[in-house]
mmCIF file of C-alpha atoms and ligand atoms in Angstrom:
data_model
loop_
_atom_site.group_PDB
_atom_site.id
_atom_site.type_symbol
_atom_site.label_atom_id
_atom_site.label_comp_id
_atom_site.label_asym_id
_atom_site.label_seq_id
_atom_site.Cartn_x
_atom_site.Cartn_y
_atom_site.Cartn_z
ATOM 1 C CA MET A 1 25.812 -1.463 -28.001
ATOM 2 C CA LYS A 2 24.422 -2.619 -25.421
ATOM 3 C CA THR A 3 24.673 -6.383 -25.796
ATOM 4 C CA TYR A 4 22.341 -8.029 -22.735
ATOM 5 C CA LYS A 5 23.046 -12.192 -23.003
ATOM 6 C CA ILE A 6 19.754 -13.679 -20.823
ATOM 7 C CA ALA A 7 19.042 -17.604 -19.951
ATOM 8 C CA CYS A 8 15.952 -18.886 -20.476
ATOM 9 C CA ILE A 9 14.599 -21.371 -18.972
ATOM 10 C CA PRO A 10 10.474 -22.162 -20.209
ATOM 11 C CA GLY A 11 9.917 -25.308 -18.082
ATOM 12 C CA ASP A 12 7.336 -27.184 -17.620
ATOM 13 C CA GLY A 13 3.260 -26.836 -18.813
ATOM 14 C CA ILE A 14 2.610 -22.970 -19.905
ATOM 15 C CA GLY A 15 6.104 -21.631 -18.800
ATOM 16 C CA LYS A 16 6.660 -23.125 -22.598
ATOM 17 C CA GLU A 17 4.412 -21.029 -23.743
ATOM 18 C CA VAL A 18 5.081 -17.660 -21.544
ATOM 19 C CA ILE A 19 8.884 -17.513 -22.455
ATOM 20 C CA PRO A 20 8.294 -17.405 -25.204
ATOM 21 C CA ALA A 21 6.559 -14.887 -25.601
ATOM 22 C CA GLY A 22 7.838 -12.405 -22.983
ATOM 23 C CA GLN A 23 11.338 -12.745 -24.764
ATOM 24 C CA THR A 24 8.988 -11.197 -28.037
ATOM 25 C CA VAL A 25 8.416 -8.829 -25.537
ATOM 26 C CA LEU A 26 11.731 -7.950 -24.934
ATOM 27 C CA ALA A 27 13.518 -8.275 -28.349
ATOM 28 C CA ALA A 28 10.131 -5.382 -29.315
ATOM 29 C CA LEU A 29 11.355 -3.144 -26.253
ATOM 30 C CA ALA A 30 14.911 -3.715 -27.632
ATOM 31 C CA GLN A 31 14.289 -4.001 -31.364
ATOM 32 C CA LYS A 32 11.653 0.322 -29.691
ATOM 33 C CA LEU A 33 14.912 1.819 -27.795
ATOM 34 C CA GLY A 34 17.567 0.887 -29.852
ATOM 35 C CA SER A 35 20.109 1.186 -27.411
ATOM 36 C CA PHE A 36 20.482 -2.313 -25.772
ATOM 37 C CA LYS A 37 19.758 -5.743 -27.618
ATOM 38 C CA PHE A 38 19.471 -8.823 -26.369
ATOM 39 C CA GLU A 39 20.704 -12.398 -26.893
ATOM 40 C CA PHE A 40 18.747 -14.731 -25.649
ATOM 41 C CA THR A 41 19.312 -18.669 -24.999
ATOM 42 C CA SER A 42 17.226 -21.092 -24.292
ATOM 43 C CA PHE A 43 16.886 -23.904 -21.792
ATOM 44 C CA ASP A 44 14.593 -27.236 -22.175
ATOM 45 C CA TRP A 45 15.658 -28.442 -18.489
ATOM 46 C CA GLY A 46 12.078 -29.153 -17.289
ATOM 47 C CA GLY A 47 9.468 -32.485 -16.968
ATOM 48 C CA ASP A 48 10.706 -33.610 -20.377
ATOM 49 C CA TYR A 49 14.455 -33.473 -20.084
ATOM 50 C CA TYR A 50 14.151 -35.487 -17.020
ATOM 51 C CA ARG A 51 12.037 -38.302 -18.552
ATOM 52 C CA GLN A 52 15.290 -38.666 -20.468
ATOM 53 C CA HIS A 53 17.696 -38.060 -18.980
ATOM 54 C CA GLY A 54 16.356 -38.369 -15.093
ATOM 55 C CA VAL A 55 17.237 -35.670 -14.206
ATOM 56 C CA MET A 56 15.621 -32.113 -14.513
ATOM 57 C CA MET A 57 18.242 -30.144 -14.797
ATOM 58 C CA PRO A 58 22.437 -31.324 -15.685
ATOM 59 C CA ALA A 59 25.032 -32.079 -13.519
ATOM 60 C CA ASP A 60 26.971 -28.672 -14.216
ATOM 61 C CA GLY A 61 23.854 -26.817 -15.699
ATOM 62 C CA LEU A 62 24.819 -24.469 -13.612
ATOM 63 C CA ASN A 63 28.163 -23.258 -15.459
ATOM 64 C CA ASP A 64 25.850 -22.488 -18.425
ATOM 65 C CA LEU A 65 24.330 -19.893 -16.607
ATOM 66 C CA ARG A 66 26.990 -18.521 -14.710
ATOM 67 C CA ASN A 67 27.801 -16.258 -17.549
ATOM 68 C CA LYS A 68 24.783 -14.693 -18.279
ATOM 69 C CA ASP A 69 23.635 -10.917 -17.097
ATOM 70 C CA ALA A 70 19.833 -12.034 -16.107
ATOM 71 C CA LEU A 71 17.812 -16.051 -15.458
ATOM 72 C CA LEU A 72 14.245 -16.032 -17.514
ATOM 73 C CA PHE A 73 12.266 -18.335 -15.729
ATOM 74 C CA GLY A 74 8.869 -20.112 -16.966
ATOM 75 C CA SER A 75 7.845 -22.477 -14.547
ATOM 76 C CA ALA A 76 8.512 -26.416 -13.515
ATOM 77 C CA GLY A 77 5.640 -28.628 -12.083
ATOM 78 C CA ASP A 78 4.503 -31.944 -13.499
ATOM 79 C CA PRO A 79 1.829 -34.100 -12.342
ATOM 80 C CA HIS A 80 3.902 -37.338 -13.649
ATOM 81 C CA ILE A 81 6.967 -36.537 -11.139
ATOM 82 C CA PRO A 82 7.170 -35.760 -7.345
ATOM 83 C CA ASP A 83 6.721 -31.921 -6.890
ATOM 84 C CA HIS A 84 9.741 -32.181 -4.597
ATOM 85 C CA ILE A 85 11.982 -33.415 -7.909
ATOM 86 C CA THR A 86 10.834 -30.752 -10.166
ATOM 87 C CA LEU A 87 11.549 -27.893 -7.697
ATOM 88 C CA TRP A 88 14.773 -29.215 -6.338
ATOM 89 C CA GLY A 89 16.558 -30.194 -8.685
ATOM 90 C CA LEU A 90 15.656 -27.153 -11.401
ATOM 91 C CA ARG A 91 14.327 -24.134 -9.067
ATOM 92 C CA LEU A 92 15.189 -24.577 -6.499
ATOM 93 C CA LYS A 93 18.516 -25.085 -7.703
ATOM 94 C CA ILE A 94 19.697 -22.668 -9.562
ATOM 95 C CA CYS A 95 18.202 -19.834 -6.421
ATOM 96 C CA GLN A 96 20.950 -21.969 -4.427
ATOM 97 C CA GLY A 97 23.235 -22.015 -6.774
ATOM 98 C CA PHE A 98 23.547 -18.490 -7.695
ATOM 99 C CA ASP A 99 22.669 -17.926 -3.472
ATOM 100 C CA GLN A 100 19.941 -15.503 -4.812
ATOM 101 C CA TYR A 101 18.767 -15.100 -1.686
ATOM 102 C CA ALA A 102 16.376 -12.563 -1.356
ATOM 103 C CA ASN A 103 12.817 -13.007 -3.066
ATOM 104 C CA VAL A 104 11.157 -9.614 -4.182
ATOM 105 C CA ARG A 105 7.345 -9.714 -5.559
ATOM 106 C CA PRO A 106 6.776 -6.736 -6.277
ATOM 107 C CA THR A 107 1.664 -5.828 -5.692
ATOM 108 C CA ARG A 108 -0.370 -4.493 -7.484
ATOM 109 C CA ILE A 109 -3.703 -4.262 -8.484
ATOM 110 C CA LEU A 110 -3.085 -2.921 -11.707
ATOM 111 C CA PRO A 111 -6.134 -0.626 -14.111
ATOM 112 C CA GLY A 112 -8.933 -2.712 -15.739
ATOM 113 C CA ILE A 113 -8.138 -5.393 -12.733
ATOM 114 C CA ASP A 114 -10.970 -6.670 -11.214
ATOM 115 C CA ALA A 115 -9.401 -7.637 -6.956
ATOM 116 C CA PRO A 116 -11.599 -9.457 -5.250
ATOM 117 C CA LEU A 117 -11.816 -6.972 -2.137
ATOM 118 C CA LYS A 118 -14.702 -4.682 -2.255
ATOM 119 C CA ARG A 119 -13.170 -1.524 -0.149
ATOM 120 C CA CYS A 120 -9.411 -1.699 -1.566
ATOM 121 C CA ARG A 121 -8.647 0.607 -3.580
ATOM 122 C CA PRO A 122 -5.752 -0.033 -6.367
ATOM 123 C CA GLU A 123 -3.887 2.945 -4.395
ATOM 124 C CA ASP A 124 -4.777 1.110 -1.654
ATOM 125 C CA LEU A 125 -2.821 -2.457 -2.633
ATOM 126 C CA ASN A 126 0.348 -1.735 -3.714
ATOM 127 C CA TRP A 127 3.527 -3.855 -1.877
ATOM 128 C CA VAL A 128 6.148 -5.851 -2.550
ATOM 129 C CA ILE A 129 7.547 -8.589 -0.056
ATOM 130 C CA VAL A 130 11.049 -9.176 0.247
ATOM 131 C CA ARG A 131 10.981 -13.334 0.924
ATOM 132 C CA GLU A 132 14.220 -14.802 2.153
ATOM 133 C CA ASN A 133 15.089 -16.859 0.239
ATOM 134 C CA SER A 134 18.071 -19.540 0.931
ATOM 135 C CA GLU A 135 17.376 -20.839 4.394
ATOM 136 C CA GLY A 136 14.860 -21.109 7.106
ATOM 137 C CA GLU A 137 11.847 -24.135 5.705
ATOM 138 C CA TYR A 138 13.293 -25.060 2.625
ATOM 139 C CA ALA A 139 16.751 -25.097 3.986
ATOM 140 C CA GLY A 140 16.609 -28.567 3.086
ATOM 141 C CA VAL A 141 18.155 -30.121 6.393
ATOM 142 C CA GLY A 142 16.031 -33.178 7.432
ATOM 143 C CA GLY A 143 15.667 -37.061 7.041
ATOM 144 C CA ARG A 144 13.935 -39.781 6.974
ATOM 145 C CA ALA A 145 14.427 -42.735 9.120
ATOM 146 C CA HIS A 146 12.960 -46.148 10.053
ATOM 147 C CA GLN A 147 11.021 -46.178 6.509
ATOM 148 C CA GLY A 148 8.296 -48.005 5.832
ATOM 149 C CA HIS A 149 7.584 -48.897 9.415
ATOM 150 C CA PRO A 150 5.450 -47.518 11.913
ATOM 151 C CA ILE A 151 8.371 -46.116 14.272
ATOM 152 C CA GLU A 152 9.088 -44.212 10.838
ATOM 153 C CA VAL A 153 10.012 -40.611 11.528
ATOM 154 C CA ALA A 154 10.562 -37.312 9.700
ATOM 155 C CA THR A 155 11.606 -34.283 10.255
ATOM 156 C CA ASP A 156 12.952 -31.151 8.023
ATOM 157 C CA VAL A 157 14.651 -28.292 10.692
ATOM 158 C CA SER A 158 14.555 -24.663 9.561
ATOM 159 C CA ILE A 159 17.597 -22.964 10.353
ATOM 160 C CA LEU A 160 18.111 -19.316 10.511
ATOM 161 C CA THR A 161 21.893 -17.569 10.255
ATOM 162 C CA ARG A 162 22.201 -14.250 11.787
ATOM 163 C CA ALA A 163 24.491 -13.728 9.268
ATOM 164 C CA GLY A 164 21.496 -14.995 6.735
ATOM 165 C CA VAL A 165 18.942 -13.368 8.558
ATOM 166 C CA GLU A 166 21.055 -10.356 8.802
ATOM 167 C CA ARG A 167 21.727 -9.736 4.435
ATOM 168 C CA ILE A 168 17.921 -10.293 3.480
ATOM 169 C CA MET A 169 16.821 -7.357 6.822
ATOM 170 C CA ARG A 170 19.931 -5.313 5.145
ATOM 171 C CA PHE A 171 17.856 -5.808 2.064
ATOM 172 C CA ALA A 172 14.630 -5.041 3.174
ATOM 173 C CA PHE A 173 15.305 -2.164 5.451
ATOM 174 C CA LYS A 174 17.081 -1.382 1.966
ATOM 175 C CA LEU A 175 14.507 -1.244 -0.059
ATOM 176 C CA ALA A 176 11.907 0.217 1.926
ATOM 177 C CA GLN A 177 13.603 3.275 2.172
ATOM 178 C CA SER A 178 13.686 3.498 -1.827
ATOM 179 C CA ARG A 179 10.222 2.894 -1.820
ATOM 180 C CA PRO A 180 8.277 6.846 -1.015
ATOM 181 C CA ARG A 181 6.276 5.348 2.489
ATOM 182 C CA LYS A 182 10.241 4.220 3.270
ATOM 183 C CA PHE A 183 7.624 0.829 5.227
ATOM 184 C CA LEU A 184 8.797 -1.856 6.339
ATOM 185 C CA THR A 185 6.730 -4.749 8.581
ATOM 186 C CA VAL A 186 8.711 -7.177 9.655
ATOM 187 C CA VAL A 187 6.607 -11.080 9.635
ATOM 188 C CA THR A 188 7.651 -13.218 12.631
ATOM 189 C CA LYS A 189 5.887 -15.066 15.168
ATOM 190 C CA SER A 190 8.316 -15.503 17.895
ATOM 191 C CA ASN A 191 4.924 -16.398 20.201
ATOM 192 C CA ALA A 192 5.236 -19.091 19.074
ATOM 193 C CA GLN A 193 9.243 -20.176 17.795
ATOM 194 C CA ARG A 194 10.796 -18.890 20.475
ATOM 195 C CA HIS A 195 14.247 -19.561 19.236
ATOM 196 C CA ALA A 196 14.861 -18.420 15.680
ATOM 197 C CA MET A 197 12.240 -15.515 15.733
ATOM 198 C CA VAL A 198 13.380 -15.008 18.393
ATOM 199 C CA MET A 199 16.849 -13.862 16.769
ATOM 200 C CA TRP A 200 14.631 -12.415 13.809
ATOM 201 C CA ASP A 201 13.165 -9.875 15.417
ATOM 202 C CA GLU A 202 16.584 -9.086 17.420
ATOM 203 C CA ILE A 203 18.132 -8.500 13.793
ATOM 204 C CA ALA A 204 15.384 -6.795 12.735
ATOM 205 C CA LEU A 205 15.783 -4.502 15.650
ATOM 206 C CA GLN A 206 19.646 -3.381 14.886
ATOM 207 C CA ILE A 207 19.588 -3.045 11.125
ATOM 208 C CA SER A 208 16.986 -1.302 12.070
ATOM 209 C CA LYS A 209 19.456 1.210 13.790
ATOM 210 C CA GLU A 210 20.616 1.895 9.999
ATOM 211 C CA PHE A 211 18.161 3.014 8.716
ATOM 212 C CA PRO A 212 17.319 5.827 10.966
ATOM 213 C CA ASP A 213 14.604 7.307 7.973
ATOM 214 C CA VAL A 214 12.690 3.745 7.039
ATOM 215 C CA LYS A 215 9.829 3.305 9.451
ATOM 216 C CA TRP A 216 8.826 0.474 11.183
ATOM 217 C CA ASP A 217 6.446 -1.741 12.380
ATOM 218 C CA LYS A 218 6.080 -5.814 13.353
ATOM 219 C CA GLU A 219 3.377 -8.042 12.974
ATOM 220 C CA LEU A 220 2.976 -12.089 13.619
ATOM 221 C CA VAL A 221 2.810 -13.820 10.084
ATOM 222 C CA ASP A 222 -1.178 -14.963 11.747
ATOM 223 C CA ALA A 223 -2.446 -11.794 12.495
ATOM 224 C CA MET A 224 -0.728 -10.050 9.358
ATOM 225 C CA THR A 225 -2.971 -12.015 6.738
ATOM 226 C CA ALA A 226 -6.049 -10.380 8.794
ATOM 227 C CA ARG A 227 -4.512 -7.337 7.686
ATOM 228 C CA MET A 228 -3.660 -8.233 4.725
ATOM 229 C CA VAL A 229 -7.494 -8.158 4.297
ATOM 230 C CA ASN A 230 -8.755 -5.720 6.363
ATOM 231 C CA LYS A 231 -5.958 -2.695 6.107
ATOM 232 C CA PRO A 232 -4.668 -3.192 2.901
ATOM 233 C CA ALA A 233 -3.277 1.004 3.055
ATOM 234 C CA SER A 234 -1.633 0.184 6.324
ATOM 235 C CA ILE A 235 1.446 -2.458 4.577
ATOM 236 C CA ASP A 236 4.026 -1.236 2.038
ATOM 237 C CA THR A 237 7.291 -3.389 1.837
ATOM 238 C CA VAL A 238 6.888 -6.619 4.087
ATOM 239 C CA VAL A 239 10.152 -9.141 5.399
ATOM 240 C CA ALA A 240 9.164 -12.743 5.768
ATOM 241 C CA THR A 241 10.866 -16.039 5.677
ATOM 242 C CA ASN A 242 11.013 -18.550 2.942
ATOM 243 C CA LEU A 243 7.502 -20.570 4.551
ATOM 244 C CA HIS A 244 5.772 -16.873 5.700
ATOM 245 C CA ALA A 245 6.497 -15.342 2.458
ATOM 246 C CA ASP A 246 5.545 -18.183 0.157
ATOM 247 C CA VAL A 247 2.542 -18.239 1.947
ATOM 248 C CA LEU A 248 1.851 -14.386 1.841
ATOM 249 C CA SER A 249 2.565 -13.823 -1.765
ATOM 250 C CA ASP A 250 0.059 -16.352 -3.155
ATOM 251 C CA LEU A 251 -2.817 -14.808 -0.813
ATOM 252 C CA ALA A 252 -0.816 -10.953 -2.637
ATOM 253 C CA ALA A 253 -1.134 -12.209 -5.066
ATOM 254 C CA ALA A 254 -5.405 -13.390 -5.247
ATOM 255 C CA LEU A 255 -6.094 -10.235 -3.823
ATOM 256 C CA ALA A 256 -4.380 -8.644 -6.922
ATOM 257 C CA GLY A 257 -6.863 -9.934 -9.131
ATOM 258 C CA SER A 258 -4.787 -13.280 -10.663
ATOM 259 C CA LEU A 259 -2.138 -15.991 -9.986
ATOM 260 C CA GLY A 260 -1.670 -15.272 -14.139
ATOM 261 C CA ILE A 261 -0.210 -11.504 -13.422
ATOM 262 C CA ALA A 262 2.458 -11.396 -10.554
ATOM 263 C CA PRO A 263 6.388 -11.477 -11.223
ATOM 264 C CA THR A 264 9.234 -12.360 -8.507
ATOM 265 C CA GLY A 265 12.294 -12.033 -9.473
ATOM 266 C CA ASN A 266 15.659 -14.202 -7.309
ATOM 267 C CA ILE A 267 17.627 -11.179 -6.965
ATOM 268 C CA ASP A 268 21.529 -11.586 -6.314
ATOM 269 C CA PRO A 269 22.234 -8.487 -4.153
ATOM 270 C CA GLU A 270 25.524 -8.319 -4.825
ATOM 271 C CA ARG A 271 25.835 -9.595 -7.940
ATOM 272 C CA ARG A 272 27.844 -11.900 -7.755
ATOM 273 C CA TYR A 273 25.794 -14.214 -9.653
ATOM 274 C CA PRO A 274 22.879 -13.652 -12.342
ATOM 275 C CA SER A 275 19.317 -12.983 -10.926
ATOM 276 C CA MET A 276 16.423 -15.473 -12.028
ATOM 277 C CA PHE A 277 12.771 -13.488 -13.132
ATOM 278 C CA GLU A 278 9.908 -15.750 -13.344
ATOM 279 C CA PRO A 279 5.808 -15.414 -13.211
ATOM 280 C CA ILE A 280 5.286 -16.677 -9.417
ATOM 281 C CA HIS A 281 1.873 -19.193 -11.332
ATOM 282 C CA GLY A 282 2.860 -22.284 -11.978
ATOM 283 C CA SER A 283 2.719 -25.017 -14.809
ATOM 284 C CA ALA A 284 -0.925 -24.607 -15.094
ATOM 285 C CA PHE A 285 -1.832 -28.668 -17.027
ATOM 286 C CA ASP A 286 -5.039 -27.805 -17.465
ATOM 287 C CA ILE A 287 -4.648 -24.785 -20.465
ATOM 288 C CA MET A 288 -1.166 -25.720 -21.144
ATOM 289 C CA GLY A 289 -0.830 -25.875 -24.981
ATOM 290 C CA LYS A 290 -3.720 -24.186 -25.262
ATOM 291 C CA GLY A 291 -2.988 -20.230 -26.245
ATOM 292 C CA LEU A 292 -5.187 -19.126 -22.998
ATOM 293 C CA ALA A 293 -2.038 -19.026 -20.238
ATOM 294 C CA ASN A 294 -1.824 -14.877 -19.225
ATOM 295 C CA PRO A 295 1.934 -13.682 -20.578
ATOM 296 C CA VAL A 296 1.620 -10.710 -18.194
ATOM 297 C CA GLY A 297 3.380 -12.416 -15.203
ATOM 298 C CA THR A 298 6.179 -12.833 -16.988
ATOM 299 C CA PHE A 299 5.952 -9.215 -18.630
ATOM 300 C CA TRP A 300 6.751 -8.236 -15.353
ATOM 301 C CA SER A 301 9.393 -10.616 -14.237
ATOM 302 C CA CYS A 302 11.084 -9.081 -18.181
ATOM 303 C CA VAL A 303 10.098 -5.343 -16.291
ATOM 304 C CA MET A 304 12.075 -6.349 -12.427
ATOM 305 C CA LEU A 305 14.641 -7.827 -15.287
ATOM 306 C CA LEU A 306 15.177 -4.349 -17.294
ATOM 307 C CA GLU A 307 15.268 -3.217 -13.832
ATOM 308 C CA HIS A 308 18.009 -5.381 -12.741
ATOM 309 C CA LEU A 309 20.061 -4.993 -15.627
ATOM 310 C CA GLY A 310 20.255 -0.181 -15.214
ATOM 311 C CA GLU A 311 17.953 0.096 -17.802
ATOM 312 C CA PRO A 312 15.146 2.020 -15.962
ATOM 313 C CA ALA A 313 13.510 3.345 -19.389
ATOM 314 C CA ALA A 314 13.020 0.592 -20.469
ATOM 315 C CA ALA A 315 11.498 -1.098 -17.029
ATOM 316 C CA ALA A 316 8.902 1.977 -16.741
ATOM 317 C CA LEU A 317 8.173 2.099 -20.437
ATOM 318 C CA LEU A 318 7.150 -1.496 -20.452
ATOM 319 C CA MET A 319 5.491 -1.129 -17.512
ATOM 320 C CA ARG A 320 3.704 1.461 -19.081
ATOM 321 C CA VAL A 321 2.493 -0.316 -21.389
ATOM 322 C CA ILE A 322 1.423 -2.934 -19.453
ATOM 323 C CA GLU A 323 -1.011 -1.348 -17.391
ATOM 324 C CA SER A 324 -3.222 -0.135 -20.795
ATOM 325 C CA VAL A 325 -3.553 -3.564 -21.817
ATOM 326 C CA THR A 326 -4.384 -4.876 -18.810
ATOM 327 C CA ALA A 327 -6.830 -1.188 -18.984
ATOM 328 C CA ASP A 328 -8.098 -3.666 -21.319
ATOM 329 C CA PRO A 329 -11.026 -6.133 -21.398
ATOM 330 C CA SER A 330 -10.454 -7.043 -25.012
ATOM 331 C CA LEU A 331 -7.158 -7.668 -23.657
ATOM 332 C CA HIS A 332 -8.383 -10.298 -20.451
ATOM 333 C CA THR A 333 -7.245 -13.871 -20.713
ATOM 334 C CA GLY A 334 -9.569 -16.353 -18.885
ATOM 335 C CA ASP A 335 -8.045 -16.186 -15.265
ATOM 336 C CA LEU A 336 -8.744 -12.300 -15.298
ATOM 337 C CA GLY A 337 -12.230 -13.344 -17.294
ATOM 338 C CA GLY A 338 -11.763 -13.097 -19.819
ATOM 339 C CA SER A 339 -11.710 -14.716 -24.123
ATOM 340 C CA ALA A 340 -8.236 -13.218 -25.293
ATOM 341 C CA ARG A 341 -4.785 -15.560 -26.235
ATOM 342 C CA THR A 342 -1.760 -15.491 -25.655
ATOM 343 C CA GLU A 343 -0.764 -14.652 -28.382
ATOM 344 C CA GLN A 344 -2.595 -11.133 -28.945
ATOM 345 C CA VAL A 345 -2.025 -10.379 -25.520
ATOM 346 C CA THR A 346 2.036 -10.582 -26.568
ATOM 347 C CA ALA A 347 1.302 -8.942 -30.380
ATOM 348 C CA ALA A 348 -0.919 -6.434 -28.367
ATOM 349 C CA THR A 349 1.765 -5.985 -25.967
ATOM 350 C CA CYS A 350 4.459 -5.498 -28.715
ATOM 351 C CA ALA A 351 2.212 -3.294 -30.599
ATOM 352 C CA ARG A 352 1.196 -0.556 -28.190
ATOM 353 C CA ILE A 353 4.871 -0.040 -27.365
ATOM 354 C CA ALA A 354 6.387 -0.003 -30.762
ATOM 355 C CA ALA A 355 3.982 3.303 -30.909
ATOM 356 C CA ALA A 356 5.041 4.500 -27.986
ATOM 357 C CA ALA A 357 5.719 8.153 -27.663
HETATM 358 P P1 ATP B 401 2.513 -25.570 -9.828
HETATM 359 O O1 ATP B 401 1.772 -27.327 -9.899
HETATM 360 O O2 ATP B 401 3.473 -25.902 -11.087
HETATM 361 O O3 ATP B 401 2.326 -24.678 -9.312
HETATM 362 P P2 ATP B 401 -0.131 -25.285 -10.624
HETATM 363 O O4 ATP B 401 -0.620 -25.683 -12.070
HETATM 364 O O5 ATP B 401 -0.427 -25.767 -9.267
HETATM 365 O O6 ATP B 401 1.986 -25.560 -10.797
HETATM 366 P P3 ATP B 401 -0.216 -22.917 -10.788
HETATM 367 O O7 ATP B 401 0.014 -22.404 -12.612
HETATM 368 O O8 ATP B 401 0.094 -21.464 -9.995
HETATM 369 O O9 ATP B 401 -0.993 -23.855 -10.267
HETATM 370 O O10 ATP B 401 -2.203 -22.076 -10.697
HETATM 371 C C1 ATP B 401 -3.624 -22.676 -10.944
HETATM 372 C C2 ATP B 401 -4.355 -22.565 -11.632
HETATM 373 O O11 ATP B 401 -4.463 -20.876 -12.473
HETATM 374 C C3 ATP B 401 -4.033 -23.201 -12.989
HETATM 375 O O12 ATP B 401 -4.393 -24.774 -13.225
HETATM 376 C C4 ATP B 401 -4.423 -22.264 -13.814
HETATM 377 O O13 ATP B 401 -6.207 -22.654 -14.205
HETATM 378 C C5 ATP B 401 -4.414 -21.214 -13.936
HETATM 379 N N1 ATP B 401 -3.672 -19.467 -13.790
HETATM 380 C C6 ATP B 401 -2.307 -20.199 -13.692
HETATM 381 N N2 ATP B 401 -0.913 -18.935 -13.985
HETATM 382 C C7 ATP B 401 -1.857 -18.872 -14.936
HETATM 383 C C8 ATP B 401 -1.926 -17.761 -16.050
HETATM 384 N N3 ATP B 401 -1.314 -17.050 -16.505
HETATM 385 N N4 ATP B 401 -3.217 -17.979 -16.981
HETATM 386 C C9 ATP B 401 -3.550 -18.117 -17.264
HETATM 387 N N5 ATP B 401 -4.599 -19.099 -15.649
HETATM 388 C C10 ATP B 401 -3.218 -18.940 -14.998
#
């Protein structure tokens, strides 16, 4: 029997609640299907680790993850530690260390979810946003000088490389090609940013020639926000730079009904390193430790993890069960207007997996 080695990094806040819930659900799936099992290893990295050790994760921590088949991540964020430390010290260290250059965010309105767009039918909103995850506006290039003086200066320089843009465009076109509509929207801002974004557009055109069966169009990022709200059905697969996709995917999650549901995968498409799957929500300190967190974002992330491991039947079964869970209002957590608790949603998900035909 195949054994998948999974590293679990709950991180901070409700990550500590939703990741164990995800492990429980993955274990229930393995038990149901009987063709593979999981070996979980948990790492206590995050805000509490930082208070004890002065770092979010050990300097050689990536070595503990390197031989895993996949990583399941909760969230990093702590009200008492600056955000740039929690982000760069843990999540980005893993994403960049393992060159997980494609961040993939599927968005759908799941059954039973009351999404805010009045005229949008669930079938109108079925998107995957591909975020360039290794450079762009978050390349980490920049600095500060004259700190504390009136002439203080600070820069964050956005870096786009030809190799970086080619590989994310190729990934996005390939993903678009694998979906029924074979349609990609390339988000840009080449009207105002006349160097890197112009190269981005040129490379999109170049790579499109490798995928003659994929239709594609271009949209300025500002116009894209309006299109997502006004014409959701005109969108299928989307590719955008690190910052642009960061913003657009939060809008996408809100339009689909809740931050608590949306999943994401940080993928190394070449499989040189393990890829990392996580709910898109943050640490949500307002509800942490109360058992109120919606674990569905983590469960959907587990679907992505299973697809990545090459277990499509298990992924499809879990997605079917998730849809039956969201369709049941008695299993809605507070973010969806209900009063269900994390453990109830988890137990119901496991029971439905066990009972599935
Ligand atoms: P961070 O600073 O780590 O990004 P945050 O607390 O500022 O986190 P989020 O956690 O992304 O931001 O979400 C904002 C709010 O949405 C939370 O404070 C919480 O009330 C709600 N929320 C987010 N995720 C969930 C969830 N899984 N279940 C229930 N409510 C959630």
